[in-house]
Amino acid sequence: MIVGSSVGATNTALGRPIGVFDSGFGGLSVLRALVDLLPHERFAYLGDTERYPYGPRPLSEVAGFAMEIARFLVEEVDVKMIVVACNTASAAALDQLVAEMPVPVLGVIDPGVRAMVDATENGRVGVIGTTGTIASGAYQRAASSAAPDMELHCAACPGFVEFVERGETGSDQVHVLAERLLSPLSDVGIDTLLLACTHYPFLARTIGDVMGKDVLLVSSADETAFEVKRVLEDSRACAPVGSDCSHMFFSSGDVEWFRETGRRLFGPELDKVVQVVWE
Ligand code: DGL
């Protein structure tokens, strides 16, 4: 259900928006890459800030949230594709979303693994994500099928998401937390670290400081955007040049907070935010 002004613009078939969602602000790091690569597309971003963080929740609960959001995007916003810009929700629900939604659905895990495999030179890599993502084994499985010889070191980083949601991306406190959480990865010889939570690119300076300059930080954002472009082109679903590309933003939490913090993280294109209330 939506509270506030209606979404309801009628879109031409190809000009329909692409839905993007996350538990909160994290997916804005993926949206940035999407908007930059696909300037003629219109995006509808939903941050489920009322129910973040997803990371500590059981995967079955996160899967329920993901299905509810996807149905909202399809039924109320009429999206032509969905990007699950959240690793935890991708780990919990991607297969179910792909099977049940009437539009293409893409996640961030396979694109993240591709980015990591392309970047590493010594074949020793790290993956950091939420407790839910790391415990799901989704990265361990995807990496061992993409590059069986790669040596993978995983670490959960509980607490990082909360700093980003508070808009606190460079404080001394987050630095201290990063030193503690990343210490298991500091002496295992990795040359690449995948930020396998879409919130973490907003902490890249802190994580980079702690890991040092010999470790390359990569995220799934650019690879995900390339994959979306490929799917649009293959299915001849690209928006025509000159289509309405005023993006839409939805939040299930405090919309003023979402607008204010979202603009700091994403930029001024994030303007009006529509309230979503789950039943
Ligand atoms: N940004 C999310 C992810 O990529 C979810 C973070 C959370 O809500 O715990 O996993």
PDB file of C-alpha atoms and ligand atoms in Angstrom:
ATOM      1  CA  MET A   1       0.000   0.000   0.000  1.00  0.00           C
ATOM      2  CA  ILE A   2       1.257   3.493  -0.758  1.00  0.00           C
ATOM      3  CA  VAL A   3       0.615   6.527   1.343  1.00  0.00           C
ATOM      4  CA  GLY A   4       1.088   9.918  -0.287  1.00  0.00           C
ATOM      5  CA  SER A   5       0.785  10.859  -3.910  1.00  0.00           C
ATOM      6  CA  SER A   6       0.079   8.115  -6.407  1.00  0.00           C
ATOM      7  CA  VAL A   7       2.760   6.405  -8.447  1.00  0.00           C
ATOM      8  CA  GLY A   8       0.375   5.913 -11.244  1.00  0.00           C
ATOM      9  CA  ALA A   9       1.891   7.526 -14.331  1.00  0.00           C
ATOM     10  CA  THR A  10       1.090   5.428 -17.365  1.00  0.00           C
ATOM     11  CA  ASN A  11       4.275   4.268 -18.992  1.00  0.00           C
ATOM     12  CA  THR A  12       4.770   3.185 -22.563  1.00  0.00           C
ATOM     13  CA  ALA A  13       5.802  -0.491 -22.613  1.00  0.00           C
ATOM     14  CA  LEU A  14       9.528   0.185 -23.074  1.00  0.00           C
ATOM     15  CA  GLY A  15       9.527   3.294 -20.895  1.00  0.00           C
ATOM     16  CA  ARG A  16       8.333   1.337 -17.849  1.00  0.00           C
ATOM     17  CA  PRO A  17      10.696   1.743 -14.889  1.00  0.00           C
ATOM     18  CA  ILE A  18      13.230  -0.784 -13.644  1.00  0.00           C
ATOM     19  CA  GLY A  19      12.629  -1.668  -9.988  1.00  0.00           C
ATOM     20  CA  VAL A  20      15.625  -1.721  -7.630  1.00  0.00           C
ATOM     21  CA  PHE A  21      15.417  -2.596  -3.947  1.00  0.00           C
ATOM     22  CA  ASP A  22      17.435  -3.029  -0.786  1.00  0.00           C
ATOM     23  CA  SER A  23      16.842  -3.037   2.953  1.00  0.00           C
ATOM     24  CA  GLY A  24      17.775   0.649   3.041  1.00  0.00           C
ATOM     25  CA  PHE A  25      20.351   2.964   1.482  1.00  0.00           C
ATOM     26  CA  GLY A  26      22.814   0.280   0.362  1.00  0.00           C
ATOM     27  CA  GLY A  27      21.244  -0.382  -3.026  1.00  0.00           C
ATOM     28  CA  LEU A  28      21.859   3.251  -3.918  1.00  0.00           C
ATOM     29  CA  SER A  29      25.455   2.186  -4.640  1.00  0.00           C
ATOM     30  CA  VAL A  30      24.070  -0.125  -7.349  1.00  0.00           C
ATOM     31  CA  LEU A  31      21.542   2.457  -8.524  1.00  0.00           C
ATOM     32  CA  ARG A  32      24.416   4.903  -9.104  1.00  0.00           C
ATOM     33  CA  ALA A  33      26.064   2.491 -11.544  1.00  0.00           C
ATOM     34  CA  LEU A  34      22.714   1.751 -13.234  1.00  0.00           C
ATOM     35  CA  VAL A  35      21.827   5.413 -13.742  1.00  0.00           C
ATOM     36  CA  ASP A  36      25.309   6.197 -15.064  1.00  0.00           C
ATOM     37  CA  LEU A  37      25.332   3.302 -17.540  1.00  0.00           C
ATOM     38  CA  LEU A  38      21.687   3.556 -18.614  1.00  0.00           C
ATOM     39  CA  PRO A  39      20.853   7.274 -18.752  1.00  0.00           C
ATOM     40  CA  HIS A  40      17.635   6.769 -20.743  1.00  0.00           C
ATOM     41  CA  GLU A  41      16.084   4.347 -18.264  1.00  0.00           C
ATOM     42  CA  ARG A  42      13.746   5.282 -15.454  1.00  0.00           C
ATOM     43  CA  PHE A  43      14.342   3.600 -12.081  1.00  0.00           C
ATOM     44  CA  ALA A  44      12.023   2.997  -9.126  1.00  0.00           C
ATOM     45  CA  TYR A  45      14.115   2.487  -5.965  1.00  0.00           C
ATOM     46  CA  LEU A  46      12.661   1.054  -2.765  1.00  0.00           C
ATOM     47  CA  GLY A  47      14.553   1.142   0.541  1.00  0.00           C
ATOM     48  CA  ASP A  48      12.860  -1.041   3.146  1.00  0.00           C
ATOM     49  CA  THR A  49      14.207   1.115   5.957  1.00  0.00           C
ATOM     50  CA  GLU A  50      11.421   0.195   8.350  1.00  0.00           C
ATOM     51  CA  ARG A  51      12.695  -3.407   8.409  1.00  0.00           C
ATOM     52  CA  TYR A  52      16.471  -2.996   7.996  1.00  0.00           C
ATOM     53  CA  PRO A  53      18.878  -4.555   8.816  1.00  0.00           C
ATOM     54  CA  TYR A  54      18.189  -7.747   6.904  1.00  0.00           C
ATOM     55  CA  GLY A  55      21.570  -9.277   7.736  1.00  0.00           C
ATOM     56  CA  PRO A  56      20.795 -10.670  11.215  1.00  0.00           C
ATOM     57  CA  ARG A  57      17.310 -11.971  10.276  1.00  0.00           C
ATOM     58  CA  PRO A  58      16.515 -15.574   9.284  1.00  0.00           C
ATOM     59  CA  LEU A  59      16.791 -15.975   5.497  1.00  0.00           C
ATOM     60  CA  SER A  60      13.171 -17.205   5.324  1.00  0.00           C
ATOM     61  CA  GLU A  61      11.978 -13.902   6.791  1.00  0.00           C
ATOM     62  CA  VAL A  62      14.126 -11.899   4.350  1.00  0.00           C
ATOM     63  CA  ALA A  63      12.702 -13.998   1.492  1.00  0.00           C
ATOM     64  CA  GLY A  64       9.187 -13.016   2.589  1.00  0.00           C
ATOM     65  CA  PHE A  65      10.143  -9.324   2.564  1.00  0.00           C
ATOM     66  CA  ALA A  66      11.750  -9.660  -0.869  1.00  0.00           C
ATOM     67  CA  MET A  67       8.627 -11.295  -2.328  1.00  0.00           C
ATOM     68  CA  GLU A  68       6.415  -8.578  -0.848  1.00  0.00           C
ATOM     69  CA  ILE A  69       8.595  -5.806  -2.291  1.00  0.00           C
ATOM     70  CA  ALA A  70       8.806  -7.461  -5.707  1.00  0.00           C
ATOM     71  CA  ARG A  71       5.021  -7.833  -5.843  1.00  0.00           C
ATOM     72  CA  PHE A  72       4.665  -4.160  -4.924  1.00  0.00           C
ATOM     73  CA  LEU A  73       7.073  -3.131  -7.687  1.00  0.00           C
ATOM     74  CA  VAL A  74       5.277  -5.249 -10.282  1.00  0.00           C
ATOM     75  CA  GLU A  75       1.690  -4.558  -9.254  1.00  0.00           C
ATOM     76  CA  GLU A  76       1.830  -0.931  -8.108  1.00  0.00           C
ATOM     77  CA  VAL A  77       4.733   0.506 -10.073  1.00  0.00           C
ATOM     78  CA  ASP A  78       4.500  -1.623 -13.230  1.00  0.00           C
ATOM     79  CA  VAL A  79       8.235  -2.258 -13.498  1.00  0.00           C
ATOM     80  CA  LYS A  80       9.667  -4.097 -16.514  1.00  0.00           C
ATOM     81  CA  MET A  81      12.543  -5.699 -14.568  1.00  0.00           C
ATOM     82  CA  ILE A  82      13.712  -6.044 -10.955  1.00  0.00           C
ATOM     83  CA  VAL A  83      17.249  -5.676  -9.626  1.00  0.00           C
ATOM     84  CA  VAL A  84      17.716  -7.132  -6.150  1.00  0.00           C
ATOM     85  CA  ALA A  85      20.369  -4.621  -5.026  1.00  0.00           C
ATOM     86  CA  CYS A  86      20.892  -6.454  -1.759  1.00  0.00           C
ATOM     87  CA  ASN A  87      23.156  -9.447  -1.222  1.00  0.00           C
ATOM     88  CA  THR A  88      21.190 -10.771   1.744  1.00  0.00           C
ATOM     89  CA  ALA A  89      17.912 -10.720  -0.218  1.00  0.00           C
ATOM     90  CA  SER A  90      19.675 -12.189  -3.282  1.00  0.00           C
ATOM     91  CA  ALA A  91      21.006 -15.044  -1.125  1.00  0.00           C
ATOM     92  CA  ALA A  92      17.584 -15.562   0.469  1.00  0.00           C
ATOM     93  CA  ALA A  93      15.195 -15.225  -2.441  1.00  0.00           C
ATOM     94  CA  LEU A  94      16.696 -14.832  -5.906  1.00  0.00           C
ATOM     95  CA  ASP A  95      15.645 -18.274  -7.167  1.00  0.00           C
ATOM     96  CA  GLN A  96      12.104 -17.830  -5.878  1.00  0.00           C
ATOM     97  CA  LEU A  97      11.829 -14.330  -7.347  1.00  0.00           C
ATOM     98  CA  VAL A  98      13.080 -15.517 -10.738  1.00  0.00           C
ATOM     99  CA  ALA A  99      10.571 -18.389 -10.691  1.00  0.00           C
ATOM    100  CA  GLU A 100       7.561 -16.394  -9.549  1.00  0.00           C
ATOM    101  CA  MET A 101       7.832 -12.881 -10.937  1.00  0.00           C
ATOM    102  CA  PRO A 102       6.429 -12.100 -14.393  1.00  0.00           C
ATOM    103  CA  VAL A 103       9.433  -9.861 -15.241  1.00  0.00           C
ATOM    104  CA  PRO A 104      13.186 -10.611 -15.360  1.00  0.00           C
ATOM    105  CA  VAL A 105      14.864 -10.513 -11.935  1.00  0.00           C
ATOM    106  CA  LEU A 106      18.635 -10.045 -11.456  1.00  0.00           C
ATOM    107  CA  GLY A 107      20.654 -10.287  -8.251  1.00  0.00           C
ATOM    108  CA  VAL A 108      24.096  -9.061  -7.224  1.00  0.00           C
ATOM    109  CA  ILE A 109      25.912 -12.260  -6.240  1.00  0.00           C
ATOM    110  CA  ASP A 110      27.025 -13.599  -9.639  1.00  0.00           C
ATOM    111  CA  PRO A 111      28.039 -10.106 -10.851  1.00  0.00           C
ATOM    112  CA  GLY A 112      30.048  -9.650  -7.629  1.00  0.00           C
ATOM    113  CA  VAL A 113      31.858 -12.945  -8.143  1.00  0.00           C
ATOM    114  CA  ARG A 114      32.681 -11.984 -11.750  1.00  0.00           C
ATOM    115  CA  ALA A 115      34.124  -8.652 -10.595  1.00  0.00           C
ATOM    116  CA  MET A 116      36.261 -10.446  -7.988  1.00  0.00           C
ATOM    117  CA  VAL A 117      37.510 -13.145 -10.382  1.00  0.00           C
ATOM    118  CA  ASP A 118      38.441 -10.493 -12.981  1.00  0.00           C
ATOM    119  CA  ALA A 119      40.287  -8.380 -10.407  1.00  0.00           C
ATOM    120  CA  THR A 120      42.448 -10.900  -8.564  1.00  0.00           C
ATOM    121  CA  GLU A 121      45.972 -11.598  -9.736  1.00  0.00           C
ATOM    122  CA  ASN A 122      47.166 -13.965  -7.036  1.00  0.00           C
ATOM    123  CA  GLY A 123      43.904 -15.963  -6.759  1.00  0.00           C
ATOM    124  CA  ARG A 124      43.463 -15.191  -3.044  1.00  0.00           C
ATOM    125  CA  VAL A 125      40.370 -13.110  -2.345  1.00  0.00           C
ATOM    126  CA  GLY A 126      38.244 -11.924   0.549  1.00  0.00           C
ATOM    127  CA  VAL A 127      34.475 -11.518   0.712  1.00  0.00           C
ATOM    128  CA  ILE A 128      32.786  -9.426   3.391  1.00  0.00           C
ATOM    129  CA  GLY A 129      29.032  -9.269   3.867  1.00  0.00           C
ATOM    130  CA  THR A 130      26.232  -9.479   6.378  1.00  0.00           C
ATOM    131  CA  THR A 131      25.918 -12.415   8.747  1.00  0.00           C
ATOM    132  CA  GLY A 132      23.009 -13.738   6.640  1.00  0.00           C
ATOM    133  CA  THR A 133      24.904 -13.531   3.361  1.00  0.00           C
ATOM    134  CA  ILE A 134      28.104 -15.146   4.635  1.00  0.00           C
ATOM    135  CA  ALA A 135      26.254 -17.875   6.575  1.00  0.00           C
ATOM    136  CA  SER A 136      24.080 -18.705   3.541  1.00  0.00           C
ATOM    137  CA  GLY A 137      27.152 -20.017   1.683  1.00  0.00           C
ATOM    138  CA  ALA A 138      25.938 -18.289  -1.506  1.00  0.00           C
ATOM    139  CA  TYR A 139      29.333 -16.716  -2.261  1.00  0.00           C
ATOM    140  CA  GLN A 140      31.240 -19.852  -1.380  1.00  0.00           C
ATOM    141  CA  ARG A 141      29.076 -21.799  -3.889  1.00  0.00           C
ATOM    142  CA  ALA A 142      29.146 -19.155  -6.635  1.00  0.00           C
ATOM    143  CA  ALA A 143      32.919 -18.675  -6.331  1.00  0.00           C
ATOM    144  CA  SER A 144      33.729 -22.370  -6.349  1.00  0.00           C
ATOM    145  CA  SER A 145      31.739 -22.855  -9.521  1.00  0.00           C
ATOM    146  CA  ALA A 146      33.174 -19.743 -11.264  1.00  0.00           C
ATOM    147  CA  ALA A 147      36.810 -20.255 -10.216  1.00  0.00           C
ATOM    148  CA  PRO A 148      37.366 -23.557  -8.378  1.00  0.00           C
ATOM    149  CA  ASP A 149      41.051 -22.843  -7.670  1.00  0.00           C
ATOM    150  CA  MET A 150      40.482 -19.463  -6.101  1.00  0.00           C
ATOM    151  CA  GLU A 151      41.220 -19.271  -2.360  1.00  0.00           C
ATOM    152  CA  LEU A 152      38.282 -17.581  -0.645  1.00  0.00           C
ATOM    153  CA  HIS A 153      38.332 -15.973   2.814  1.00  0.00           C
ATOM    154  CA  CYS A 154      34.925 -14.814   4.092  1.00  0.00           C
ATOM    155  CA  ALA A 155      34.070 -12.567   7.031  1.00  0.00           C
ATOM    156  CA  ALA A 156      30.757 -11.250   8.309  1.00  0.00           C
ATOM    157  CA  CYS A 157      30.748  -7.600   9.343  1.00  0.00           C
ATOM    158  CA  PRO A 158      27.769  -7.058  11.669  1.00  0.00           C
ATOM    159  CA  GLY A 159      27.348  -3.387  12.529  1.00  0.00           C
ATOM    160  CA  PHE A 160      28.618  -1.832   9.272  1.00  0.00           C
ATOM    161  CA  VAL A 161      25.104  -1.474   7.826  1.00  0.00           C
ATOM    162  CA  GLU A 162      23.860   0.414  10.864  1.00  0.00           C
ATOM    163  CA  PHE A 163      26.618   3.021  10.471  1.00  0.00           C
ATOM    164  CA  VAL A 164      25.616   3.640   6.844  1.00  0.00           C
ATOM    165  CA  GLU A 165      21.919   3.821   7.737  1.00  0.00           C
ATOM    166  CA  ARG A 166      22.765   6.487  10.314  1.00  0.00           C
ATOM    167  CA  GLY A 167      24.649   8.368   7.595  1.00  0.00           C
ATOM    168  CA  GLU A 168      27.855   7.880   9.606  1.00  0.00           C
ATOM    169  CA  THR A 169      30.385   6.706   7.034  1.00  0.00           C
ATOM    170  CA  GLY A 170      33.703   8.129   8.231  1.00  0.00           C
ATOM    171  CA  SER A 171      33.637   8.255  12.032  1.00  0.00           C
ATOM    172  CA  ASP A 172      36.341   7.030  14.413  1.00  0.00           C
ATOM    173  CA  GLN A 173      33.871   4.459  15.742  1.00  0.00           C
ATOM    174  CA  VAL A 174      33.348   2.827  12.345  1.00  0.00           C
ATOM    175  CA  HIS A 175      37.129   2.773  11.869  1.00  0.00           C
ATOM    176  CA  VAL A 176      37.614   0.951  15.180  1.00  0.00           C
ATOM    177  CA  LEU A 177      34.880  -1.544  14.244  1.00  0.00           C
ATOM    178  CA  ALA A 178      36.461  -2.089  10.814  1.00  0.00           C
ATOM    179  CA  GLU A 179      39.864  -2.816  12.383  1.00  0.00           C
ATOM    180  CA  ARG A 180      38.292  -5.487  14.554  1.00  0.00           C
ATOM    181  CA  LEU A 181      36.053  -7.102  11.916  1.00  0.00           C
ATOM    182  CA  LEU A 182      38.632  -7.090   9.133  1.00  0.00           C
ATOM    183  CA  SER A 183      41.549  -8.377  11.218  1.00  0.00           C
ATOM    184  CA  PRO A 184      40.984 -12.047  10.176  1.00  0.00           C
ATOM    185  CA  LEU A 185      41.565 -10.941   6.567  1.00  0.00           C
ATOM    186  CA  SER A 186      44.635  -8.825   7.155  1.00  0.00           C
ATOM    187  CA  ASP A 187      47.359 -11.485   7.057  1.00  0.00           C
ATOM    188  CA  VAL A 188      46.045 -14.140   4.664  1.00  0.00           C
ATOM    189  CA  GLY A 189      47.598 -12.645   1.541  1.00  0.00           C
ATOM    190  CA  ILE A 190      44.458 -11.553  -0.330  1.00  0.00           C
ATOM    191  CA  ASP A 191      44.931  -9.043  -3.157  1.00  0.00           C
ATOM    192  CA  THR A 192      41.188  -8.379  -3.698  1.00  0.00           C
ATOM    193  CA  LEU A 193      38.307  -7.776  -1.311  1.00  0.00           C
ATOM    194  CA  LEU A 194      34.719  -8.000  -2.526  1.00  0.00           C
ATOM    195  CA  LEU A 195      32.301  -5.701  -0.713  1.00  0.00           C
ATOM    196  CA  ALA A 196      29.438  -8.221  -0.777  1.00  0.00           C
ATOM    197  CA  CYS A 197      26.934  -5.952   0.903  1.00  0.00           C
ATOM    198  CA  THR A 198      25.663  -3.022  -1.107  1.00  0.00           C
ATOM    199  CA  HIS A 199      25.994  -0.734   1.927  1.00  0.00           C
ATOM    200  CA  TYR A 200      29.759  -1.266   2.155  1.00  0.00           C
ATOM    201  CA  PRO A 201      30.873   0.877  -0.823  1.00  0.00           C
ATOM    202  CA  PHE A 202      29.774   3.839   1.313  1.00  0.00           C
ATOM    203  CA  LEU A 203      32.450   2.729   3.825  1.00  0.00           C
ATOM    204  CA  ALA A 204      35.109   2.171   1.158  1.00  0.00           C
ATOM    205  CA  ARG A 205      37.466   4.821   2.496  1.00  0.00           C
ATOM    206  CA  THR A 206      37.466   3.295   5.981  1.00  0.00           C
ATOM    207  CA  ILE A 207      37.723  -0.295   4.701  1.00  0.00           C
ATOM    208  CA  GLY A 208      40.497   0.723   2.293  1.00  0.00           C
ATOM    209  CA  ASP A 209      42.447   2.441   5.079  1.00  0.00           C
ATOM    210  CA  VAL A 210      42.255  -0.672   7.238  1.00  0.00           C
ATOM    211  CA  MET A 211      43.114  -3.176   4.468  1.00  0.00           C
ATOM    212  CA  GLY A 212      45.950  -1.100   3.036  1.00  0.00           C
ATOM    213  CA  LYS A 213      46.812  -0.136  -0.507  1.00  0.00           C
ATOM    214  CA  ASP A 214      47.833  -3.614  -1.683  1.00  0.00           C
ATOM    215  CA  VAL A 215      44.241  -4.882  -1.465  1.00  0.00           C
ATOM    216  CA  LEU A 216      41.906  -3.858  -4.268  1.00  0.00           C
ATOM    217  CA  LEU A 217      38.303  -3.239  -3.207  1.00  0.00           C
ATOM    218  CA  VAL A 218      35.637  -4.337  -5.683  1.00  0.00           C
ATOM    219  CA  SER A 219      31.844  -4.270  -5.606  1.00  0.00           C
ATOM    220  CA  SER A 220      29.085  -5.808  -7.692  1.00  0.00           C
ATOM    221  CA  ALA A 221      27.654  -2.462  -8.829  1.00  0.00           C
ATOM    222  CA  ASP A 222      29.266  -2.031 -12.256  1.00  0.00           C
ATOM    223  CA  GLU A 223      28.980  -5.707 -13.243  1.00  0.00           C
ATOM    224  CA  THR A 224      25.318  -5.683 -12.219  1.00  0.00           C
ATOM    225  CA  ALA A 225      24.687  -2.614 -14.377  1.00  0.00           C
ATOM    226  CA  PHE A 226      26.398  -4.289 -17.373  1.00  0.00           C
ATOM    227  CA  GLU A 227      24.222  -7.362 -16.886  1.00  0.00           C
ATOM    228  CA  VAL A 228      21.046  -5.266 -16.750  1.00  0.00           C
ATOM    229  CA  LYS A 229      22.113  -3.559 -19.992  1.00  0.00           C
ATOM    230  CA  ARG A 230      22.733  -6.938 -21.652  1.00  0.00           C
ATOM    231  CA  VAL A 231      19.329  -8.273 -20.625  1.00  0.00           C
ATOM    232  CA  LEU A 232      17.557  -5.116 -21.818  1.00  0.00           C
ATOM    233  CA  GLU A 233      19.350  -5.251 -25.152  1.00  0.00           C
ATOM    234  CA  ASP A 234      18.821  -8.994 -25.645  1.00  0.00           C
ATOM    235  CA  SER A 235      15.116  -8.682 -24.923  1.00  0.00           C
ATOM    236  CA  ARG A 236      14.785  -5.426 -26.916  1.00  0.00           C
ATOM    237  CA  ALA A 237      13.421  -3.729 -23.816  1.00  0.00           C
ATOM    238  CA  CYS A 238      15.591  -0.571 -23.712  1.00  0.00           C
ATOM    239  CA  ALA A 239      13.733   2.684 -23.117  1.00  0.00           C
ATOM    240  CA  PRO A 240      13.633   4.899 -26.200  1.00  0.00           C
ATOM    241  CA  VAL A 241      15.930   7.948 -26.134  1.00  0.00           C
ATOM    242  CA  GLY A 242      13.953  10.872 -24.741  1.00  0.00           C
ATOM    243  CA  SER A 243      11.760   8.730 -22.429  1.00  0.00           C
ATOM    244  CA  ASP A 244      10.745  10.126 -19.047  1.00  0.00           C
ATOM    245  CA  CYS A 245      13.634   9.224 -16.768  1.00  0.00           C
ATOM    246  CA  SER A 246      12.632  11.008 -13.586  1.00  0.00           C
ATOM    247  CA  HIS A 247      13.441   8.365 -11.002  1.00  0.00           C
ATOM    248  CA  MET A 248      11.059   7.328  -8.240  1.00  0.00           C
ATOM    249  CA  PHE A 249      12.014   6.664  -4.621  1.00  0.00           C
ATOM    250  CA  PHE A 250      10.037   4.741  -2.015  1.00  0.00           C
ATOM    251  CA  SER A 251      10.776   4.101   1.634  1.00  0.00           C
ATOM    252  CA  SER A 252       8.951   2.074   4.255  1.00  0.00           C
ATOM    253  CA  GLY A 253      10.590   4.128   7.025  1.00  0.00           C
ATOM    254  CA  ASP A 254      10.828   7.860   7.691  1.00  0.00           C
ATOM    255  CA  VAL A 255      10.659   9.496   4.254  1.00  0.00           C
ATOM    256  CA  GLU A 256      12.245  12.777   5.347  1.00  0.00           C
ATOM    257  CA  TRP A 257      15.223  10.891   6.769  1.00  0.00           C
ATOM    258  CA  PHE A 258      15.403   8.829   3.604  1.00  0.00           C
ATOM    259  CA  ARG A 259      15.423  11.955   1.451  1.00  0.00           C
ATOM    260  CA  GLU A 260      18.016  13.774   3.532  1.00  0.00           C
ATOM    261  CA  THR A 261      20.485  10.906   4.026  1.00  0.00           C
ATOM    262  CA  GLY A 262      19.781   9.454   0.595  1.00  0.00           C
ATOM    263  CA  ARG A 263      20.705  12.741  -1.082  1.00  0.00           C
ATOM    264  CA  ARG A 264      23.979  12.825   0.822  1.00  0.00           C
ATOM    265  CA  LEU A 265      24.836   9.305  -0.313  1.00  0.00           C
ATOM    266  CA  PHE A 266      23.375   9.406  -3.827  1.00  0.00           C
ATOM    267  CA  GLY A 267      23.056  13.017  -4.918  1.00  0.00           C
ATOM    268  CA  PRO A 268      20.328  15.510  -5.803  1.00  0.00           C
ATOM    269  CA  GLU A 269      18.479  13.221  -8.246  1.00  0.00           C
ATOM    270  CA  LEU A 270      17.037  11.648  -5.100  1.00  0.00           C
ATOM    271  CA  ASP A 271      14.244  14.072  -4.429  1.00  0.00           C
ATOM    272  CA  LYS A 272      10.650  13.215  -3.633  1.00  0.00           C
ATOM    273  CA  VAL A 273      10.264  10.045  -1.532  1.00  0.00           C
ATOM    274  CA  VAL A 274       6.933   8.212  -1.364  1.00  0.00           C
ATOM    275  CA  GLN A 275       5.940   6.359   1.797  1.00  0.00           C
ATOM    276  CA  VAL A 276       5.203   2.639   1.537  1.00  0.00           C
ATOM    277  CA  VAL A 277       3.284   0.956   4.346  1.00  0.00           C
ATOM    278  CA  TRP A 278       3.320  -2.833   4.575  1.00  0.00           C
ATOM    279  CA  GLU A 279       0.061  -4.467   5.633  1.00  0.00           C
TER     280      GLU A 279
HETATM  281  N1  DGL B   1      22.578  -3.983   1.658  1.00  0.00           N
HETATM  282  C1  DGL B   1      22.277  -5.272   2.072  1.00  0.00           C
HETATM  283  C2  DGL B   1      23.117  -6.356   1.492  1.00  0.00           C
HETATM  284  O1  DGL B   1      23.696  -6.165   0.441  1.00  0.00           O
HETATM  285  C3  DGL B   1      21.545  -5.567   3.324  1.00  0.00           C
HETATM  286  C4  DGL B   1      22.093  -5.042   4.573  1.00  0.00           C
HETATM  287  C5  DGL B   1      21.218  -5.299   5.769  1.00  0.00           C
HETATM  288  O2  DGL B   1      20.097  -4.818   5.785  1.00  0.00           O
HETATM  289  O3  DGL B   1      21.679  -5.991   6.691  1.00  0.00           O
HETATM  290  O4  DGL B   1      23.208  -7.431   2.034  1.00  0.00           O
END
